[in-house]
Amino acid sequence: DAGVTQSPTHLIKTRGQQVTLRCSPKSGHDTVSWYQQALGQGPQFIFQYYEEEERQRGNFPDRFSGHQFPNYSSELNVNALLLGDSALYLCASTYGTLAGELFFGEGSRLTVL
Amino acid sequence: DQQVKQNSPSLSVQEGRISILNCDYTNSMFDYFLWYKKYPAEGPTFLISISSIKDKNEDGRFTVFLNKSAKHLSLHIVPSQPGDSAVYFCAASEWGSGGSNYKLTFGKGTLLTVNP
């Protein structure tokens, strides 16, 4: 049973560029959340997708956007990259919008130069 | 302003002894609490959770205690094993307030090292 898979695992961008990160949820899961983990910090909630719609959003600017596809996979897009966007981006999945344990992927490590 | 605080960046214990990891929170709307464990190069994995209607939840070697009046929770690992060495994150959510446990607020984590 495949868990949450994310790609790419590592990438390097320069300031001002745009990046797209991808996530496939665990089999049977339909809800995807994205978190940003800066160095030495805990993960910080970006947003959650369910039924192809953004349901909840954390305190992140509009440069951060996402999408969920009919197969429940998801993308995180970040425009106009800043140095401060360098972080580990974690995708987590679960089933439905009620209580559920979050299953995290290994993350995508983004470095902005 | 950090709403979930783990004031000990690291903790070192001997194998077989008890590990106690602490967590404090400031948001009185938090009503569901979780502990996650993270090994290097892996995503966080769920360990144990507790609802605010309880003050203790136990799962094998892991027990979480919640003191709502003090806004404090702790994770006890007994006995500690070298394989428990990892970063432990405390997380909280406003589940019962119309929120969800997907919007988790995490602490900065505590690195636990269990020495053989």
PDB file of C-alpha atoms in Angstrom:
ATOM      1  CA  ASP A   1       0.000   0.000   0.000  1.00  0.00           C
ATOM      2  CA  ALA A   2       1.728   3.165  -1.190  1.00  0.00           C
ATOM      3  CA  GLY A   3       1.822   5.963   1.317  1.00  0.00           C
ATOM      4  CA  VAL A   4       1.899   9.653   0.517  1.00  0.00           C
ATOM      5  CA  THR A   5       4.351  10.349  -2.275  1.00  0.00           C
ATOM      6  CA  GLN A   6       5.828  13.724  -3.119  1.00  0.00           C
ATOM      7  CA  SER A   7       7.942  15.002  -5.982  1.00  0.00           C
ATOM      8  CA  PRO A   8      10.478  16.289  -6.483  1.00  0.00           C
ATOM      9  CA  THR A   9      12.394  15.437  -3.320  1.00  0.00           C
ATOM     10  CA  HIS A  10      14.873  18.265  -3.750  1.00  0.00           C
ATOM     11  CA  LEU A  11      14.993  21.314  -5.965  1.00  0.00           C
ATOM     12  CA  ILE A  12      16.854  24.585  -6.247  1.00  0.00           C
ATOM     13  CA  LYS A  13      15.325  27.780  -7.613  1.00  0.00           C
ATOM     14  CA  THR A  14      16.336  31.411  -7.794  1.00  0.00           C
ATOM     15  CA  ARG A  15      14.464  34.410  -6.434  1.00  0.00           C
ATOM     16  CA  GLY A  16      11.508  35.461  -8.535  1.00  0.00           C
ATOM     17  CA  GLN A  17      11.001  32.051 -10.114  1.00  0.00           C
ATOM     18  CA  GLN A  18       7.965  29.861  -9.752  1.00  0.00           C
ATOM     19  CA  VAL A  19       7.800  26.307  -8.430  1.00  0.00           C
ATOM     20  CA  THR A  20       5.279  23.468  -8.547  1.00  0.00           C
ATOM     21  CA  LEU A  21       5.355  20.625  -6.037  1.00  0.00           C
ATOM     22  CA  ARG A  22       3.296  17.485  -6.427  1.00  0.00           C
ATOM     23  CA  CYS A  23       1.628  15.073  -4.033  1.00  0.00           C
ATOM     24  CA  SER A  24      -0.193  11.767  -4.375  1.00  0.00           C
ATOM     25  CA  PRO A  25      -2.235  10.885  -1.289  1.00  0.00           C
ATOM     26  CA  LYS A  26      -2.250   7.537   0.420  1.00  0.00           C
ATOM     27  CA  SER A  27      -4.557   5.012  -1.220  1.00  0.00           C
ATOM     28  CA  GLY A  28      -8.147   5.577  -0.110  1.00  0.00           C
ATOM     29  CA  HIS A  29      -7.550   9.146   1.040  1.00  0.00           C
ATOM     30  CA  ASP A  30      -9.336  12.105  -0.532  1.00  0.00           C
ATOM     31  CA  THR A  31      -8.153  15.083   1.513  1.00  0.00           C
ATOM     32  CA  VAL A  32      -4.762  16.717   1.107  1.00  0.00           C
ATOM     33  CA  SER A  33      -3.109  19.338   3.296  1.00  0.00           C
ATOM     34  CA  TRP A  34       0.156  21.181   2.701  1.00  0.00           C
ATOM     35  CA  TYR A  35       2.596  22.319   5.370  1.00  0.00           C
ATOM     36  CA  GLN A  36       5.795  24.350   5.260  1.00  0.00           C
ATOM     37  CA  GLN A  37       8.603  23.438   7.644  1.00  0.00           C
ATOM     38  CA  ALA A  38      11.397  25.975   7.861  1.00  0.00           C
ATOM     39  CA  LEU A  39      14.714  24.970   9.378  1.00  0.00           C
ATOM     40  CA  GLY A  40      14.444  24.538  13.147  1.00  0.00           C
ATOM     41  CA  GLN A  41      10.684  25.103  13.127  1.00  0.00           C
ATOM     42  CA  GLY A  42       7.624  22.898  13.283  1.00  0.00           C
ATOM     43  CA  PRO A  43       5.437  22.392  10.219  1.00  0.00           C
ATOM     44  CA  GLN A  44       3.130  25.327   9.456  1.00  0.00           C
ATOM     45  CA  PHE A  45      -0.267  24.812   7.811  1.00  0.00           C
ATOM     46  CA  ILE A  46      -0.596  26.293   4.325  1.00  0.00           C
ATOM     47  CA  PHE A  47      -3.973  24.998   3.086  1.00  0.00           C
ATOM     48  CA  GLN A  48      -6.232  21.971   2.762  1.00  0.00           C
ATOM     49  CA  TYR A  49      -7.987  20.582  -0.321  1.00  0.00           C
ATOM     50  CA  TYR A  50     -11.096  18.430  -0.391  1.00  0.00           C
ATOM     51  CA  GLU A  51     -13.360  17.713  -3.365  1.00  0.00           C
ATOM     52  CA  GLU A  52     -11.028  19.791  -5.552  1.00  0.00           C
ATOM     53  CA  GLU A  53     -11.624  22.929  -3.491  1.00  0.00           C
ATOM     54  CA  GLU A  54      -9.495  24.821  -1.000  1.00  0.00           C
ATOM     55  CA  ARG A  55     -11.343  24.359   2.304  1.00  0.00           C
ATOM     56  CA  GLN A  56      -9.052  25.989   4.842  1.00  0.00           C
ATOM     57  CA  ARG A  57      -6.055  28.253   4.560  1.00  0.00           C
ATOM     58  CA  GLY A  58      -3.307  29.240   6.938  1.00  0.00           C
ATOM     59  CA  ASN A  59      -1.497  32.568   7.152  1.00  0.00           C
ATOM     60  CA  PHE A  60       0.261  32.438   3.782  1.00  0.00           C
ATOM     61  CA  PRO A  61       0.212  35.044   0.995  1.00  0.00           C
ATOM     62  CA  ASP A  62      -1.578  34.574  -2.302  1.00  0.00           C
ATOM     63  CA  ARG A  63       1.750  33.644  -3.907  1.00  0.00           C
ATOM     64  CA  PHE A  64       0.983  30.217  -2.488  1.00  0.00           C
ATOM     65  CA  SER A  65      -1.735  28.468  -4.439  1.00  0.00           C
ATOM     66  CA  GLY A  66      -2.817  24.911  -4.966  1.00  0.00           C
ATOM     67  CA  HIS A  67      -4.946  22.539  -6.886  1.00  0.00           C
ATOM     68  CA  GLN A  68      -6.539  19.152  -6.358  1.00  0.00           C
ATOM     69  CA  PHE A  69      -7.266  16.854  -9.255  1.00  0.00           C
ATOM     70  CA  PRO A  70     -10.155  14.374  -9.654  1.00  0.00           C
ATOM     71  CA  ASN A  71      -7.815  11.528  -8.645  1.00  0.00           C
ATOM     72  CA  TYR A  72      -7.210  13.393  -5.339  1.00  0.00           C
ATOM     73  CA  SER A  73      -3.585  14.222  -6.132  1.00  0.00           C
ATOM     74  CA  SER A  74      -2.549  17.787  -5.464  1.00  0.00           C
ATOM     75  CA  GLU A  75      -0.125  20.484  -6.497  1.00  0.00           C
ATOM     76  CA  LEU A  76       1.349  23.360  -4.528  1.00  0.00           C
ATOM     77  CA  ASN A  77       2.466  26.367  -6.560  1.00  0.00           C
ATOM     78  CA  VAL A  78       4.596  29.187  -5.246  1.00  0.00           C
ATOM     79  CA  ASN A  79       5.111  32.289  -7.392  1.00  0.00           C
ATOM     80  CA  ALA A  80       7.727  35.046  -7.140  1.00  0.00           C
ATOM     81  CA  LEU A  81       9.950  32.979  -4.876  1.00  0.00           C
ATOM     82  CA  LEU A  82      11.670  34.670  -1.965  1.00  0.00           C
ATOM     83  CA  LEU A  83      14.714  33.500  -0.031  1.00  0.00           C
ATOM     84  CA  GLY A  84      12.411  32.933   2.931  1.00  0.00           C
ATOM     85  CA  ASP A  85      10.449  30.342   0.967  1.00  0.00           C
ATOM     86  CA  SER A  86      13.354  27.922   1.394  1.00  0.00           C
ATOM     87  CA  ALA A  87      11.900  25.078   3.436  1.00  0.00           C
ATOM     88  CA  LEU A  88      10.703  21.495   3.505  1.00  0.00           C
ATOM     89  CA  TYR A  89       7.198  21.310   2.034  1.00  0.00           C
ATOM     90  CA  LEU A  90       5.148  18.482   3.462  1.00  0.00           C
ATOM     91  CA  CYS A  91       2.006  17.001   2.035  1.00  0.00           C
ATOM     92  CA  ALA A  92      -0.399  15.122   4.305  1.00  0.00           C
ATOM     93  CA  SER A  93      -3.476  13.112   3.431  1.00  0.00           C
ATOM     94  CA  THR A  94      -6.482  11.628   5.174  1.00  0.00           C
ATOM     95  CA  TYR A  95     -10.060  10.602   4.409  1.00  0.00           C
ATOM     96  CA  GLY A  96     -12.916  13.090   4.571  1.00  0.00           C
ATOM     97  CA  THR A  97     -13.058  16.346   6.467  1.00  0.00           C
ATOM     98  CA  LEU A  98     -13.865  14.964   9.871  1.00  0.00           C
ATOM     99  CA  ALA A  99     -11.438  13.550  12.388  1.00  0.00           C
ATOM    100  CA  GLY A 100      -8.584  11.625  10.974  1.00  0.00           C
ATOM    101  CA  GLU A 101      -4.952  10.924  11.469  1.00  0.00           C
ATOM    102  CA  LEU A 102      -2.734  12.799   9.049  1.00  0.00           C
ATOM    103  CA  PHE A 103      -0.307  10.732   6.983  1.00  0.00           C
ATOM    104  CA  PHE A 104       2.684  12.757   5.836  1.00  0.00           C
ATOM    105  CA  GLY A 105       4.944  12.321   2.861  1.00  0.00           C
ATOM    106  CA  GLU A 106       8.714  12.691   3.062  1.00  0.00           C
ATOM    107  CA  GLY A 107       8.530  16.231   1.761  1.00  0.00           C
ATOM    108  CA  SER A 108      10.050  18.336  -0.992  1.00  0.00           C
ATOM    109  CA  ARG A 109      13.122  20.311   0.020  1.00  0.00           C
ATOM    110  CA  LEU A 110      13.082  23.702  -1.746  1.00  0.00           C
ATOM    111  CA  THR A 111      16.152  25.923  -1.730  1.00  0.00           C
ATOM    112  CA  VAL A 112      15.807  29.459  -3.083  1.00  0.00           C
ATOM    113  CA  LEU A 113      19.069  31.194  -4.016  1.00  0.00           C
TER     114      LEU A 113
ATOM    115  CA  ASP B   1       3.348  34.451  18.709  1.00  0.00           C
ATOM    116  CA  GLN B   2       3.887  30.738  19.214  1.00  0.00           C
ATOM    117  CA  GLN B   3       0.682  29.050  20.274  1.00  0.00           C
ATOM    118  CA  VAL B   4       2.339  25.654  20.858  1.00  0.00           C
ATOM    119  CA  LYS B   5       5.648  25.650  22.659  1.00  0.00           C
ATOM    120  CA  GLN B   6       8.154  22.877  23.205  1.00  0.00           C
ATOM    121  CA  ASN B   7      10.732  24.563  25.373  1.00  0.00           C
ATOM    122  CA  SER B   8      13.272  21.754  25.378  1.00  0.00           C
ATOM    123  CA  PRO B   9      15.065  21.534  22.013  1.00  0.00           C
ATOM    124  CA  SER B  10      16.667  18.258  23.043  1.00  0.00           C
ATOM    125  CA  LEU B  11      16.479  15.476  25.607  1.00  0.00           C
ATOM    126  CA  SER B  12      18.860  12.608  26.262  1.00  0.00           C
ATOM    127  CA  VAL B  13      17.913   9.493  28.262  1.00  0.00           C
ATOM    128  CA  GLN B  14      19.296   6.047  28.905  1.00  0.00           C
ATOM    129  CA  GLU B  15      17.733   2.978  27.347  1.00  0.00           C
ATOM    130  CA  GLY B  16      15.108   1.476  29.612  1.00  0.00           C
ATOM    131  CA  ARG B  17      14.439   4.703  31.483  1.00  0.00           C
ATOM    132  CA  ILE B  18      11.438   7.008  31.098  1.00  0.00           C
ATOM    133  CA  SER B  19      11.417   9.817  28.532  1.00  0.00           C
ATOM    134  CA  ILE B  20       9.172  12.792  29.299  1.00  0.00           C
ATOM    135  CA  LEU B  21       8.569  15.342  26.566  1.00  0.00           C
ATOM    136  CA  ASN B  22       6.671  18.495  27.450  1.00  0.00           C
ATOM    137  CA  CYS B  23       4.457  20.859  25.516  1.00  0.00           C
ATOM    138  CA  ASP B  24       2.610  24.056  26.473  1.00  0.00           C
ATOM    139  CA  TYR B  25      -0.096  25.875  24.551  1.00  0.00           C
ATOM    140  CA  THR B  26      -1.664  29.303  24.820  1.00  0.00           C
ATOM    141  CA  ASN B  27      -4.790  29.033  22.654  1.00  0.00           C
ATOM    142  CA  SER B  28      -7.712  28.018  24.898  1.00  0.00           C
ATOM    143  CA  MET B  29      -9.696  27.003  21.780  1.00  0.00           C
ATOM    144  CA  PHE B  30      -7.406  24.033  21.184  1.00  0.00           C
ATOM    145  CA  ASP B  31      -9.275  20.862  22.062  1.00  0.00           C
ATOM    146  CA  TYR B  32      -7.435  18.085  20.261  1.00  0.00           C
ATOM    147  CA  PHE B  33      -3.769  17.327  20.702  1.00  0.00           C
ATOM    148  CA  LEU B  34      -1.391  15.025  18.882  1.00  0.00           C
ATOM    149  CA  TRP B  35       2.197  13.871  19.033  1.00  0.00           C
ATOM    150  CA  TYR B  36       4.151  13.127  15.877  1.00  0.00           C
ATOM    151  CA  LYS B  37       7.548  11.499  15.550  1.00  0.00           C
ATOM    152  CA  LYS B  38       9.982  12.390  12.775  1.00  0.00           C
ATOM    153  CA  TYR B  39      13.087  10.540  11.669  1.00  0.00           C
ATOM    154  CA  PRO B  40      15.612  12.264   9.368  1.00  0.00           C
ATOM    155  CA  ALA B  41      14.608  12.236   5.690  1.00  0.00           C
ATOM    156  CA  GLU B  42      11.118  10.992   6.544  1.00  0.00           C
ATOM    157  CA  GLY B  43       7.798  12.715   7.021  1.00  0.00           C
ATOM    158  CA  PRO B  44       6.277  12.998  10.505  1.00  0.00           C
ATOM    159  CA  THR B  45       4.383   9.902  11.638  1.00  0.00           C
ATOM    160  CA  PHE B  46       1.420   9.990  14.001  1.00  0.00           C
ATOM    161  CA  LEU B  47       2.133   8.630  17.453  1.00  0.00           C
ATOM    162  CA  ILE B  48      -0.744   9.307  19.830  1.00  0.00           C
ATOM    163  CA  SER B  49      -3.527  11.823  20.371  1.00  0.00           C
ATOM    164  CA  ILE B  50      -5.816  13.067  23.130  1.00  0.00           C
ATOM    165  CA  SER B  51      -9.081  14.945  23.183  1.00  0.00           C
ATOM    166  CA  SER B  52      -9.650  17.711  25.697  1.00  0.00           C
ATOM    167  CA  ILE B  53     -12.411  15.657  27.354  1.00  0.00           C
ATOM    168  CA  LYS B  54      -9.732  13.265  28.606  1.00  0.00           C
ATOM    169  CA  ASP B  55      -6.687  13.771  30.778  1.00  0.00           C
ATOM    170  CA  LYS B  56      -4.797  10.641  29.809  1.00  0.00           C
ATOM    171  CA  ASN B  57      -4.445   8.365  26.809  1.00  0.00           C
ATOM    172  CA  GLU B  58      -2.249   5.310  26.678  1.00  0.00           C
ATOM    173  CA  ASP B  59      -0.971   3.226  23.776  1.00  0.00           C
ATOM    174  CA  GLY B  60       1.614   0.625  24.633  1.00  0.00           C
ATOM    175  CA  ARG B  61       4.798   2.325  25.803  1.00  0.00           C
ATOM    176  CA  PHE B  62       3.391   5.774  25.033  1.00  0.00           C
ATOM    177  CA  THR B  63       1.149   7.792  27.336  1.00  0.00           C
ATOM    178  CA  VAL B  64      -0.013  11.358  26.833  1.00  0.00           C
ATOM    179  CA  PHE B  65      -1.201  13.444  29.780  1.00  0.00           C
ATOM    180  CA  LEU B  66      -3.254  16.616  29.403  1.00  0.00           C
ATOM    181  CA  ASN B  67      -3.606  19.309  32.062  1.00  0.00           C
ATOM    182  CA  LYS B  68      -6.138  21.764  30.643  1.00  0.00           C
ATOM    183  CA  SER B  69      -5.975  24.217  33.519  1.00  0.00           C
ATOM    184  CA  ALA B  70      -2.229  24.553  33.040  1.00  0.00           C
ATOM    185  CA  LYS B  71      -2.488  24.317  29.236  1.00  0.00           C
ATOM    186  CA  HIS B  72       0.180  21.656  29.365  1.00  0.00           C
ATOM    187  CA  LEU B  73       0.598  18.201  27.924  1.00  0.00           C
ATOM    188  CA  SER B  74       3.337  15.661  28.174  1.00  0.00           C
ATOM    189  CA  LEU B  75       4.351  12.481  26.403  1.00  0.00           C
ATOM    190  CA  HIS B  76       5.796   9.656  28.469  1.00  0.00           C
ATOM    191  CA  ILE B  77       7.738   6.836  26.835  1.00  0.00           C
ATOM    192  CA  VAL B  78       8.390   3.845  29.084  1.00  0.00           C
ATOM    193  CA  PRO B  79      10.713   2.080  28.663  1.00  0.00           C
ATOM    194  CA  SER B  80      12.701   4.156  26.201  1.00  0.00           C
ATOM    195  CA  GLN B  81      14.455   2.328  23.374  1.00  0.00           C
ATOM    196  CA  PRO B  82      17.249   3.464  21.026  1.00  0.00           C
ATOM    197  CA  GLY B  83      14.788   3.244  18.130  1.00  0.00           C
ATOM    198  CA  ASP B  84      12.748   5.989  19.787  1.00  0.00           C
ATOM    199  CA  SER B  85      15.500   8.480  18.981  1.00  0.00           C
ATOM    200  CA  ALA B  86      13.813  11.057  16.749  1.00  0.00           C
ATOM    201  CA  VAL B  87      12.323  14.552  16.761  1.00  0.00           C
ATOM    202  CA  TYR B  88       8.967  14.666  18.548  1.00  0.00           C
ATOM    203  CA  PHE B  89       6.436  17.318  17.593  1.00  0.00           C
ATOM    204  CA  CYS B  90       3.494  18.367  19.692  1.00  0.00           C
ATOM    205  CA  ALA B  91       0.506  19.601  17.663  1.00  0.00           C
ATOM    206  CA  ALA B  92      -2.922  21.023  18.463  1.00  0.00           C
ATOM    207  CA  SER B  93      -6.158  21.843  16.668  1.00  0.00           C
ATOM    208  CA  GLU B  94      -9.528  23.535  17.252  1.00  0.00           C
ATOM    209  CA  TRP B  95     -11.446  20.434  16.250  1.00  0.00           C
ATOM    210  CA  GLY B  96     -14.624  20.950  18.247  1.00  0.00           C
ATOM    211  CA  SER B  97     -14.931  24.616  17.349  1.00  0.00           C
ATOM    212  CA  GLY B  98     -15.858  23.926  13.764  1.00  0.00           C
ATOM    213  CA  GLY B  99     -12.278  23.473  12.780  1.00  0.00           C
ATOM    214  CA  SER B 100     -10.601  20.291  11.792  1.00  0.00           C
ATOM    215  CA  ASN B 101      -7.635  18.311  12.853  1.00  0.00           C
ATOM    216  CA  TYR B 102      -6.049  19.031   9.499  1.00  0.00           C
ATOM    217  CA  LYS B 103      -5.167  22.569  10.441  1.00  0.00           C
ATOM    218  CA  LEU B 104      -2.633  21.587  13.038  1.00  0.00           C
ATOM    219  CA  THR B 105      -0.465  24.034  14.921  1.00  0.00           C
ATOM    220  CA  PHE B 106       2.903  22.456  15.657  1.00  0.00           C
ATOM    221  CA  GLY B 107       5.585  23.158  18.194  1.00  0.00           C
ATOM    222  CA  LYS B 108       9.228  23.404  17.143  1.00  0.00           C
ATOM    223  CA  GLY B 109       9.971  19.857  18.225  1.00  0.00           C
ATOM    224  CA  THR B 110      12.204  18.120  20.748  1.00  0.00           C
ATOM    225  CA  LEU B 111      15.090  15.907  19.648  1.00  0.00           C
ATOM    226  CA  LEU B 112      15.055  12.782  21.791  1.00  0.00           C
ATOM    227  CA  THR B 113      18.215  10.699  21.975  1.00  0.00           C
ATOM    228  CA  VAL B 114      18.022   7.335  23.724  1.00  0.00           C
ATOM    229  CA  ASN B 115      21.465   6.026  24.557  1.00  0.00           C
ATOM    230  CA  PRO B 116      22.110   2.254  24.677  1.00  0.00           C
TER     231      PRO B 116
END
